[in-house]
Short mmCIF file of C-alpha atoms and ligand atoms in Angstrom, two decimals:
data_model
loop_
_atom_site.label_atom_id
_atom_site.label_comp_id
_atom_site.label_asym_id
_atom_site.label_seq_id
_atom_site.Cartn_x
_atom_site.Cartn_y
_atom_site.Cartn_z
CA UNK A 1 -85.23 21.94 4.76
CA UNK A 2 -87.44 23.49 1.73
CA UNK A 3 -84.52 25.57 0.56
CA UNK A 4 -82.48 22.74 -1.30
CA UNK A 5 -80.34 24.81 -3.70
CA UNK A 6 -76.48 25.97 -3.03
CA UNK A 7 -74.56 28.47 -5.31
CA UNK A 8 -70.62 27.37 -5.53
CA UNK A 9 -69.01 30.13 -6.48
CA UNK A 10 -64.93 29.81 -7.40
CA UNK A 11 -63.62 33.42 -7.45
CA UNK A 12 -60.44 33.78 -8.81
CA UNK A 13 -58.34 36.94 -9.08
CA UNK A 14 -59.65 38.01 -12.43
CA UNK A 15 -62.40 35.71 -12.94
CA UNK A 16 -65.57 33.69 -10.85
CA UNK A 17 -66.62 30.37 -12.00
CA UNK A 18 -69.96 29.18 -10.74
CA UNK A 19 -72.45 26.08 -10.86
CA UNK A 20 -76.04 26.48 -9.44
CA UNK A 21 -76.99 22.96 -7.98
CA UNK A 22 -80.11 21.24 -6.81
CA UNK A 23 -79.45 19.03 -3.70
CA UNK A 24 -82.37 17.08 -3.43
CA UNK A 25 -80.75 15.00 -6.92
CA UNK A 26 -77.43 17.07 -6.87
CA UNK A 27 -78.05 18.18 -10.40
CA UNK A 28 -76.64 20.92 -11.93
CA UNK A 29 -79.20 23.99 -12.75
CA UNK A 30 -76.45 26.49 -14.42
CA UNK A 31 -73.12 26.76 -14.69
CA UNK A 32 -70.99 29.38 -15.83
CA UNK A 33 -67.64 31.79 -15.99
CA UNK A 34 -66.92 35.01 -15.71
CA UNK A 35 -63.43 36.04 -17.20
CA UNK A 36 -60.97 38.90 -17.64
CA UNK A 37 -62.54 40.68 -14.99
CA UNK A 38 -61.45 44.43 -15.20
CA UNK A 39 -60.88 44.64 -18.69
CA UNK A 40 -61.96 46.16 -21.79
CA UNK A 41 -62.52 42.35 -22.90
CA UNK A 42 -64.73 40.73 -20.30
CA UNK A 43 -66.48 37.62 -20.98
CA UNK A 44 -69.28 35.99 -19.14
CA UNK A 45 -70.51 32.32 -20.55
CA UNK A 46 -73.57 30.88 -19.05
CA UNK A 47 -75.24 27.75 -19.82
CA UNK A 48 -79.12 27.18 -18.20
CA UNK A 49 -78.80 23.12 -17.93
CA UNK A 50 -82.73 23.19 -16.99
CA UNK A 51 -85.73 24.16 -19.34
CA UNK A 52 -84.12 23.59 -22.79
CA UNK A 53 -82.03 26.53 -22.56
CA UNK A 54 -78.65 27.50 -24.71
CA UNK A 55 -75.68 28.77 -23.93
CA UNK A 56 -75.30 32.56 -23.88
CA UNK A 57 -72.44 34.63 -23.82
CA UNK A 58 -71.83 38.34 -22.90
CA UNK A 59 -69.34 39.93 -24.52
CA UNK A 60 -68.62 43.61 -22.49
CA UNK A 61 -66.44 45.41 -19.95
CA UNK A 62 -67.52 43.92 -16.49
CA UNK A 63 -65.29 45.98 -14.01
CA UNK A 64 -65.12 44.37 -11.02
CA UNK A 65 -66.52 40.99 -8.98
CA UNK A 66 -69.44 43.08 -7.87
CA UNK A 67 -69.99 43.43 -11.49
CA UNK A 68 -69.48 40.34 -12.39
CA UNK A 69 -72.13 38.78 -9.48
CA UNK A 70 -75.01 41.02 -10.65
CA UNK A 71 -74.18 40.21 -14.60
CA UNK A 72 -74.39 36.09 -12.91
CA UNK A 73 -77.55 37.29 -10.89
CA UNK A 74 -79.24 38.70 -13.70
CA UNK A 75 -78.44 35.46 -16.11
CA UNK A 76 -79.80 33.44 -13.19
CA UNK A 77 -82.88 35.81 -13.01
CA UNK A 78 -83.60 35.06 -16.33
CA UNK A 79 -83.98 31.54 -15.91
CA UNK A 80 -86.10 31.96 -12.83
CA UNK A 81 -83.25 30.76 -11.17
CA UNK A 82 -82.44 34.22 -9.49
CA UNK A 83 -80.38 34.34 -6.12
CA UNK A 84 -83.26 35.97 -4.30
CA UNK A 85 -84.96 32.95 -4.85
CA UNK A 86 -86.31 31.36 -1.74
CA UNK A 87 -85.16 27.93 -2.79
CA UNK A 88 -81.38 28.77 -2.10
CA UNK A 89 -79.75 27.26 0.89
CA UNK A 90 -76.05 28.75 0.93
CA UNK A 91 -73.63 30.01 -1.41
CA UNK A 92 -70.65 27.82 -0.86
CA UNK A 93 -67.07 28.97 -1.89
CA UNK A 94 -63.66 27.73 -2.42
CA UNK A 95 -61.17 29.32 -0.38
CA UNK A 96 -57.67 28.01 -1.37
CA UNK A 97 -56.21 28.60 1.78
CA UNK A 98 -57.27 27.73 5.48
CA UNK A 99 -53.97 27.06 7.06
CA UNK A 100 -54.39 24.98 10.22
CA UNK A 101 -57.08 27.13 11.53
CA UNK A 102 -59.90 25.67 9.35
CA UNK A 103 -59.89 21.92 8.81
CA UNK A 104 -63.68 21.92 8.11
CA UNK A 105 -66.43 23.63 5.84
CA UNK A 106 -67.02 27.01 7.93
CA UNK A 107 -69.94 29.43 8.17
CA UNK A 108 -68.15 32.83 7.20
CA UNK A 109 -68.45 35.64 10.02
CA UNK A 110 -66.13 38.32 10.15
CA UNK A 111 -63.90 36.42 12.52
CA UNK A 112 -63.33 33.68 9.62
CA UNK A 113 -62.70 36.51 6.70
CA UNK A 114 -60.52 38.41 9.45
CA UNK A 115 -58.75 34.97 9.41
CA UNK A 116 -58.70 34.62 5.80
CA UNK A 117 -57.04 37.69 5.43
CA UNK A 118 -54.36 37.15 7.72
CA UNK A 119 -53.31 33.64 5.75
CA UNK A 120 -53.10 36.49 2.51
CA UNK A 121 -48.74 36.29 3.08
CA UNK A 122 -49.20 32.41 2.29
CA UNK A 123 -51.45 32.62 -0.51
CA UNK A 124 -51.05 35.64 -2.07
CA UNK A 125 -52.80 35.05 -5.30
CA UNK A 126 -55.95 33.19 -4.08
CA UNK A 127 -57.02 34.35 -0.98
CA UNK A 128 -57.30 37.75 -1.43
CA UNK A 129 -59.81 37.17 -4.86
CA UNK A 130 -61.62 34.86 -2.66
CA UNK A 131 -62.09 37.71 0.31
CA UNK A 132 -63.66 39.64 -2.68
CA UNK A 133 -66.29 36.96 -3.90
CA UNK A 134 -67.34 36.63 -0.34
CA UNK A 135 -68.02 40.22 0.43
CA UNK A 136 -69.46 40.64 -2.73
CA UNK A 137 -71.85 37.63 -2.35
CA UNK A 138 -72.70 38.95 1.18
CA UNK A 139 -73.71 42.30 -0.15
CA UNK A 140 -76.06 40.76 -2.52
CA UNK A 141 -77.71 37.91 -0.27
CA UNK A 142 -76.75 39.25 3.55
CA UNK A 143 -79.05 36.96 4.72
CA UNK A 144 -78.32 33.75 3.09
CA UNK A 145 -75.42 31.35 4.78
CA UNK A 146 -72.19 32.07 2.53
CA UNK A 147 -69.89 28.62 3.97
CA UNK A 148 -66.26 28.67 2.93
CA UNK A 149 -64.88 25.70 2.01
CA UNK A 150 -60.86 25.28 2.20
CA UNK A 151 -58.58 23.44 -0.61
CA UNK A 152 -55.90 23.08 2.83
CA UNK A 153 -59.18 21.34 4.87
CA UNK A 154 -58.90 17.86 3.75
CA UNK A 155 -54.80 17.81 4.56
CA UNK A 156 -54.89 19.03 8.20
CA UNK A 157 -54.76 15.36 9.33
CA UNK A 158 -51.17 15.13 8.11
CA UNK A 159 -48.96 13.94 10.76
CA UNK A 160 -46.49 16.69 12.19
CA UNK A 161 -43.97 14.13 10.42
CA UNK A 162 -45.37 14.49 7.45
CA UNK A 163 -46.55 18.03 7.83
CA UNK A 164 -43.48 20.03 8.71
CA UNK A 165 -40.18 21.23 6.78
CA UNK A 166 -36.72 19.98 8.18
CA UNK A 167 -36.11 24.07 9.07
CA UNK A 168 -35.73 25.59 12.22
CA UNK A 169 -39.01 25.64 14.36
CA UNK A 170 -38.95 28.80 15.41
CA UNK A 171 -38.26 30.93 11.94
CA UNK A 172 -40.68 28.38 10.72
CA UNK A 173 -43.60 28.86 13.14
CA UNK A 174 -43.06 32.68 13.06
CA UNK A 175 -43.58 32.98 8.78
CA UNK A 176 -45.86 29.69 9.22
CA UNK A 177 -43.82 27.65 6.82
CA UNK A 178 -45.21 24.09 6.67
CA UNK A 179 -46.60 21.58 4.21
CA UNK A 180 -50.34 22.48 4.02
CA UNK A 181 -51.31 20.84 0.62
CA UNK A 182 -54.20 21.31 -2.18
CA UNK A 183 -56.66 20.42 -4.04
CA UNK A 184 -58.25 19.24 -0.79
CA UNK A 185 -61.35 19.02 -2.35
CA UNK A 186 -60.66 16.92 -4.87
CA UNK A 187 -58.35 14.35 -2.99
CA UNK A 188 -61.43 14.07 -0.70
CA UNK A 189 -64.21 13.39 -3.20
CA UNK A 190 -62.08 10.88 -5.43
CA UNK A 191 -60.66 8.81 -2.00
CA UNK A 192 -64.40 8.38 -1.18
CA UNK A 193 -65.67 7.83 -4.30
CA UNK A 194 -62.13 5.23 -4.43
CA UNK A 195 -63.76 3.48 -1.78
CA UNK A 196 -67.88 3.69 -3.34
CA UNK A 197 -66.00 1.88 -6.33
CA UNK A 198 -64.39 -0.73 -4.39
CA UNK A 199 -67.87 -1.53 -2.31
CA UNK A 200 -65.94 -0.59 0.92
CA UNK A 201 -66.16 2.24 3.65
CA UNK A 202 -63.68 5.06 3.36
CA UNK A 203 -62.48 3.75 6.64
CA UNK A 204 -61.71 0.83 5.58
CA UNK A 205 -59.53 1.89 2.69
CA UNK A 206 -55.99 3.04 1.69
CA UNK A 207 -56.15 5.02 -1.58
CA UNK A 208 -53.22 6.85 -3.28
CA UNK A 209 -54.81 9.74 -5.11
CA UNK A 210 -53.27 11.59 -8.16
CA UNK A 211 -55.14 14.47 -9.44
CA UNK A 212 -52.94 15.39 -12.66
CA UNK A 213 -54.59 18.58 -13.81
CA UNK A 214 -52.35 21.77 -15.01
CA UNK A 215 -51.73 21.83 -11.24
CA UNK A 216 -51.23 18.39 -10.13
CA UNK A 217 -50.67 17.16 -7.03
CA UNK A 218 -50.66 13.34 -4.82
CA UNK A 219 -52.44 12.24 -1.72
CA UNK A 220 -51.82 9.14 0.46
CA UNK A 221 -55.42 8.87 2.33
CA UNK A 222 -55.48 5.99 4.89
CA UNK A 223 -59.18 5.40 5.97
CA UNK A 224 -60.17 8.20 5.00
CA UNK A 225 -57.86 10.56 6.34
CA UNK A 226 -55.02 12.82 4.37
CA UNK A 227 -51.50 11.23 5.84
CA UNK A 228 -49.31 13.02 3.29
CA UNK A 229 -49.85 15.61 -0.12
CA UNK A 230 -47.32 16.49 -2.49
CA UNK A 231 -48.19 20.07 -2.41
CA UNK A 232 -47.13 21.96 0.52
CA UNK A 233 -46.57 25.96 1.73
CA UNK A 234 -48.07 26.85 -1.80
CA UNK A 235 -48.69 24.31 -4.99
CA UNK A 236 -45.23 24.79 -6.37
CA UNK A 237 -43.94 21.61 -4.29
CA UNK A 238 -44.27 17.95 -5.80
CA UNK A 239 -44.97 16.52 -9.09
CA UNK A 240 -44.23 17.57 -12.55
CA UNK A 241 -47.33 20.21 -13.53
CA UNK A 242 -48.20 21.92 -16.45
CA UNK A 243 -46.20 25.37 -16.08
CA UNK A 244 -44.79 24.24 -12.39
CA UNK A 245 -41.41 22.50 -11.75
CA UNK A 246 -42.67 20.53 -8.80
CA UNK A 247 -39.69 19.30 -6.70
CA UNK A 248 -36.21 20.87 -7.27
CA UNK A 249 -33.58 21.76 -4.77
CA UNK A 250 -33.73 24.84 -3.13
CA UNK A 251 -30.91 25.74 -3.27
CA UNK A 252 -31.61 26.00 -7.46
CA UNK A 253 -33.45 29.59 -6.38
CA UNK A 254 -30.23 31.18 -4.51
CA UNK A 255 -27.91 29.65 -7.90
CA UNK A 256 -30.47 31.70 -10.23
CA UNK A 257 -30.16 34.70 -7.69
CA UNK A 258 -26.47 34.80 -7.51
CA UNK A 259 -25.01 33.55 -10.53
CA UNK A 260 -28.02 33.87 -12.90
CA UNK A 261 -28.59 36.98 -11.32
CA UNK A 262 -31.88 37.00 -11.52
CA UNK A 263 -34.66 38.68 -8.71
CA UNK A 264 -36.80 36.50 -6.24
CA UNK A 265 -40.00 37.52 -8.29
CA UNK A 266 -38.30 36.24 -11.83
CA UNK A 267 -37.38 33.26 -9.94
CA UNK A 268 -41.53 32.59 -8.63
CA UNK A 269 -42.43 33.06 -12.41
CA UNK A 270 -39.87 30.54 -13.94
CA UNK A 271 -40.82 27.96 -11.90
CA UNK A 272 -44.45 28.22 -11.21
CA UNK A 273 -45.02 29.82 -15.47
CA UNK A 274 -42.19 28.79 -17.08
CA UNK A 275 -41.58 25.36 -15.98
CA UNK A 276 -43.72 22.10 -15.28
CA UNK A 277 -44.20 20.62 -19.13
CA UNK A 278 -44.44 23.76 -21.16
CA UNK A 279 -40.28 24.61 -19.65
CA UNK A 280 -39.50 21.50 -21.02
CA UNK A 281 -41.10 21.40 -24.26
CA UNK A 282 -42.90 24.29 -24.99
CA UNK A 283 -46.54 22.50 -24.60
CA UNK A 284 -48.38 22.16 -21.42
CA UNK A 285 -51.70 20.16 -23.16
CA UNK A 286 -50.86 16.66 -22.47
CA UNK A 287 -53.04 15.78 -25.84
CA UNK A 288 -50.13 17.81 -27.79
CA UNK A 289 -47.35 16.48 -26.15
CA UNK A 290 -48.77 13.02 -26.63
CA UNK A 291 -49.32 14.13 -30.68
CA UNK A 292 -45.51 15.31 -30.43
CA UNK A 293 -43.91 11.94 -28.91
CA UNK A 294 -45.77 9.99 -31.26
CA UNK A 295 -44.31 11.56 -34.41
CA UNK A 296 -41.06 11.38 -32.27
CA UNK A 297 -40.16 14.96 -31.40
CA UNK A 298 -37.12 14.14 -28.58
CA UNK A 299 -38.39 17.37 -26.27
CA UNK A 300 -41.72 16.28 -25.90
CA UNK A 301 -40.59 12.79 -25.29
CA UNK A 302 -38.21 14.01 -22.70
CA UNK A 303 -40.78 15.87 -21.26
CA UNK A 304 -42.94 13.04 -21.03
CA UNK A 305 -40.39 10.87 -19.55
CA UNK A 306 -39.75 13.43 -16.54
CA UNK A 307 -43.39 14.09 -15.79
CA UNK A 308 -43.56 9.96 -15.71
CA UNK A 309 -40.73 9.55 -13.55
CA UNK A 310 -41.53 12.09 -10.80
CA UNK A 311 -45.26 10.46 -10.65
CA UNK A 312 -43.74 6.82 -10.30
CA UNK A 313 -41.30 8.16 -7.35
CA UNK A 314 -44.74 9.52 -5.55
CA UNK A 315 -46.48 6.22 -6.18
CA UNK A 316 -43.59 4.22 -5.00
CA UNK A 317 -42.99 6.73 -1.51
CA UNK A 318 -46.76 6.67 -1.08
CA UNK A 319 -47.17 3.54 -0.92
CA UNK A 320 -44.62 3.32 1.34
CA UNK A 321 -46.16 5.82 3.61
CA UNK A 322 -49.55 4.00 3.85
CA UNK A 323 -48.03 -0.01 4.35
CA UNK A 324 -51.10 -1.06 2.48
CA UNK A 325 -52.75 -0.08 -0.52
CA UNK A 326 -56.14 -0.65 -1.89
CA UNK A 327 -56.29 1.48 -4.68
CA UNK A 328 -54.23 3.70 -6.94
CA UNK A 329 -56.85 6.48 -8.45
CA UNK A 330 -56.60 8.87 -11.09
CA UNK A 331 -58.29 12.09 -11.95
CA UNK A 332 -58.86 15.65 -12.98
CA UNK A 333 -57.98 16.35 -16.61
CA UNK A 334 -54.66 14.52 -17.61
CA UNK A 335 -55.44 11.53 -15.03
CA UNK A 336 -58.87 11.24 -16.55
CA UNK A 337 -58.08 11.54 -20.37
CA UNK A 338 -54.70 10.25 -21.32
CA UNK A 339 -54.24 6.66 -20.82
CA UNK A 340 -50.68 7.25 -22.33
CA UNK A 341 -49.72 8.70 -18.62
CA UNK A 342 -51.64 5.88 -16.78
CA UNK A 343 -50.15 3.66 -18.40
CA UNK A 344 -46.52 4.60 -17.99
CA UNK A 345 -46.87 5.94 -14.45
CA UNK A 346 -48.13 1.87 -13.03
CA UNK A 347 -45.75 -0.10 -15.47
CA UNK A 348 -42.94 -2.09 -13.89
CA UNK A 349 -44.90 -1.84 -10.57
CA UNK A 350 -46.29 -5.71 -10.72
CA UNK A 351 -43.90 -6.31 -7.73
CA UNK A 352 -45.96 -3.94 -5.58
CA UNK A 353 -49.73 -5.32 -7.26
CA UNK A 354 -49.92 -2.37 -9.36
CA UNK A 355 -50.92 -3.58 -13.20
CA UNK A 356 -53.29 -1.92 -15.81
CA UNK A 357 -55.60 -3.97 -18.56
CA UNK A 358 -54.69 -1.97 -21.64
CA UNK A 359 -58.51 -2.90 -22.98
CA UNK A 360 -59.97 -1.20 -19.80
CA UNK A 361 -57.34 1.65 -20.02
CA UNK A 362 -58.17 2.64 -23.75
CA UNK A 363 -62.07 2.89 -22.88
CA UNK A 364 -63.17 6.49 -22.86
CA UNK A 365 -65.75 7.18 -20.26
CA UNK A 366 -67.01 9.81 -17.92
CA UNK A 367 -67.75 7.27 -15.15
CA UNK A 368 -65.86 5.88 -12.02
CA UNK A 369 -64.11 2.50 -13.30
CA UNK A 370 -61.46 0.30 -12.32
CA UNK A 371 -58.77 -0.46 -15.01
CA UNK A 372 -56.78 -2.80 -13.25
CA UNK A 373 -56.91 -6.39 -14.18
CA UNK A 374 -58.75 -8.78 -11.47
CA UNK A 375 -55.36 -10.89 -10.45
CA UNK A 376 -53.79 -7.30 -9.82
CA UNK A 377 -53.79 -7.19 -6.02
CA UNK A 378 -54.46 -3.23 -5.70
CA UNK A 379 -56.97 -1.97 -7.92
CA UNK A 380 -56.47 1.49 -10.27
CA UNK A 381 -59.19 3.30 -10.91
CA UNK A 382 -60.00 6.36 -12.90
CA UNK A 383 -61.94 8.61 -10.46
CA UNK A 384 -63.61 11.83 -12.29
CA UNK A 385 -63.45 14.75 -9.73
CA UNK A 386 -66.18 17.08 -9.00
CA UNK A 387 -65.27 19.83 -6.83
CA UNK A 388 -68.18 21.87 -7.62
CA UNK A 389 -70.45 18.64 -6.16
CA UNK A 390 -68.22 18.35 -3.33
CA UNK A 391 -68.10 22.01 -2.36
CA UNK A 392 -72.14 22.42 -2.64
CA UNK A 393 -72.68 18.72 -0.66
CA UNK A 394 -70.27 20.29 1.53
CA UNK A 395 -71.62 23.18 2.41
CA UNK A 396 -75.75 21.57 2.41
CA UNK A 397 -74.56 19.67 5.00
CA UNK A 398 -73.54 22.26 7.21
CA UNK A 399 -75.88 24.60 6.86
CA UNK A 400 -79.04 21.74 6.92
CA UNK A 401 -77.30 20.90 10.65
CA UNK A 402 -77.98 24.65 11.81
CA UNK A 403 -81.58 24.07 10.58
CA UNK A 404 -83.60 25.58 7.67
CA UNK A 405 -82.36 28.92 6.71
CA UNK A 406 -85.23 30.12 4.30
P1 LIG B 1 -57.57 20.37 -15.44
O1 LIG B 1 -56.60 21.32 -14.80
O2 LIG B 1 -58.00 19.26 -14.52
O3 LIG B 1 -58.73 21.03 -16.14
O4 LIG B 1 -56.75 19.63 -16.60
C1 LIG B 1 -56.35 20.33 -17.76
C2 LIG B 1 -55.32 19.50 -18.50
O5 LIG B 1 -55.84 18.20 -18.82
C3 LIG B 1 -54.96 20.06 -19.88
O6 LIG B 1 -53.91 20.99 -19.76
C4 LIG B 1 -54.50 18.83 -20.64
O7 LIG B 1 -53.11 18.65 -20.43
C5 LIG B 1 -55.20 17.68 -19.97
N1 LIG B 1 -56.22 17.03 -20.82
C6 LIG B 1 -57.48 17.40 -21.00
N2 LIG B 1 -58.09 16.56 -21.87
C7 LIG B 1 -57.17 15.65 -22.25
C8 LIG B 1 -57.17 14.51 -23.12
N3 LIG B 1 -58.26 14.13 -23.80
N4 LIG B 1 -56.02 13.81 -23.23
C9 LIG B 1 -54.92 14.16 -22.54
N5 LIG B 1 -54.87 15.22 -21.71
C10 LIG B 1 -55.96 15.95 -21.56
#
């Protein structure tokens, strides 16, 4: 294949992040962000990591995603990195949700955006801002391959057990209420990177993943395979988060409808904006709530404790779930940074072979590395995610099986 570059492009509803990558090293060639898409304010930040360059920014009303593509075009262009360059393979995207329908990287036709579109009622946000990057990349580069890669994918493999709500089958199948689960991307790369760590197959392997970003969210992967996520019909499910409650009885939305008297939208913005860390304490930057428990502020502390608890409760049913397990893993920003939470979340877990080496724990790095002690009998690692990497190897591989596109 002579065309070895992919564009990952992650549209959101008001903004498209994007990372140009080579595939024959999987280096990065630009990456960038487009923000505040549609107003008066738009921002675009682009930063050529090839041939010296710097960082520019552009600083003026970009109206819409088509917009916002050509004004990414153009910086590309002027790094001779254009997108009608005959070196690019695909443009791969992140679609947040696939439902059951797509459990694998998938060439877009107008059948899969016709199916995209119908999932809109479970993912109201995301999938409609990803319909728009699409079309808008397919407009510029009708031609090229654009693959759509799902955040649900990697957690299709849950068991119906696992999978499904305690509800009624039939009012659930009609509204297709289930557990799907997120951040498929990431639980995918950092189980089999887990495993690259350990020296093992993926197969071989039973890794309990915690990516503890703003969103957060747990994976129990045995051999490979997604048995159970925390996340389910939409991210608000599971652990503690940054401005999401995670967990709470159901029953707290009908008590805020009827005696709080508030509406079902007020309800979706307390607890997926108003809740999660910055409900409890006002902060949703783990590196500030840290500064706040250390100089003994009892909200922060409080907060802390909660987040803490919930993730031990996950580690503990997870492990659990899989029998055996190799490895505990943590990544994305809070699991990769703040040894604080690492810390807390594995103490008191010797019992189950769970320790971590405070020397290990403290060292700041940007690499894979285990920071369990050797006696421990499961290993915890910190795991740096790379969805971009995954997305783009993702999406090569698919469209270097249906031969050379260029
Ligand atoms: P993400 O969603 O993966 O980008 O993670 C963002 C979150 O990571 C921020 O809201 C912070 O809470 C947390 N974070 C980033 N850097 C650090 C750090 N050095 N120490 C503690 N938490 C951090």
């Amino acid at each position: 294949m002579t065309a070895t570059r992919v564009l990952v492009l992650n549209s959101g509803s008001s903004s498209v992040k994007y990372q140009l990558l080579d595939m024959r090293d999987s280096s990065r060639l630009a990456v960038g962000l487009v923000e505040r898409i549609g107003e008066e304010t738009s921002r675009l930040k682009h930063t050529p990591l090839t041939g010296g360059g710097e960082e520019r920014e552009l600083n003026e009303p970009i109206a819409d995603h088509e917009a916002a593509l050509k004004a990414v075009s153009a910086e590309l262009t002027a790094d001779g990195l254009g997108l009608d360059s005959p070196d690019l393979a695909a443009i791969g995207h992140r679609v947040v949700h696939g439902g059951l329908k797509f459990t694998a990287p998938t060439v877009v036709t107008d059948e899969v955006l016709a199916e995209i579109q119908r999932l809109v009622p479970v993912a109201p946000l995301h999938n409609p801002a990803n319909i728009t990057g699409i079309r808008t990349a397919q407009a510029l580069r009708p031609d090229l391959p654009q693959v759509a890669v799902f955040d649900t994918a990697f957690h299709t493999t849950m068991p119906e057990s696992a999978a499904r709500y305690a509800i009624d089958v039939a009012t659930a199948d009609e509204h297709r209420v289930r557990r799907y689960g997120f951040h498929g991307t990431s639980h995918a790369y950092v189980s089999r990177e887990t495993a690259k760590l350990l020296g093992k197959a993926p197969e071989d392997v039973n890794v309990i993943v915690l990516h503890l970003g703003n969103g957060a969210s747990a994976s129990a992967v045995r051999g490979g395979r997604c048995v159970e996520t925390s996340m389910g019909l939409t991210p608000l499910e599971g652990l503690v988060m940054g401005t999401r409650s995670g967990d709470v009885d159901p029953a707290v939305v009908f008590h805020l409808a009827r005696v709080g008297g508030m509406s079902v939208d007020e309800v979706d913005t307390l607890l997926n904006k108003k809740s999660g860390l910055v409900g409890l304490c006002g902060d949703n930057d783990m590196r500030e709530i840290r500064r706040r428990v250390d100089e003994g502020d009892e909200a922060a502390s409080l907060a802390f404790d909660i987040y803490i608890h919930r993730l031990k409760k996950y580690i503990g049913a997870y492990y659990a779930v899989l029998g055996r397990v190799d490895a505990v893993a943590f990544t994305a920003g809070v699991g990769e940074n703040a040894a604080p939470v690492r810390e807390a979340a594995v103490a008191g877990l010797e019992e189950l072979g769970l320790a971590v080496d405070g020397e290990l724990n403290a060292v700041r790095s940007d690499e894979a590395r285990l920071i369990s002690p050797e006696y421990a009998r499961v290993a915890v690692a910190v795991v740096p995610t790379d969805e971009e990497l995954e997305i783009a190897q993702q999406t090569y591989a698919l469209v270097a099986r249906f031969g050379d596109p260029s």
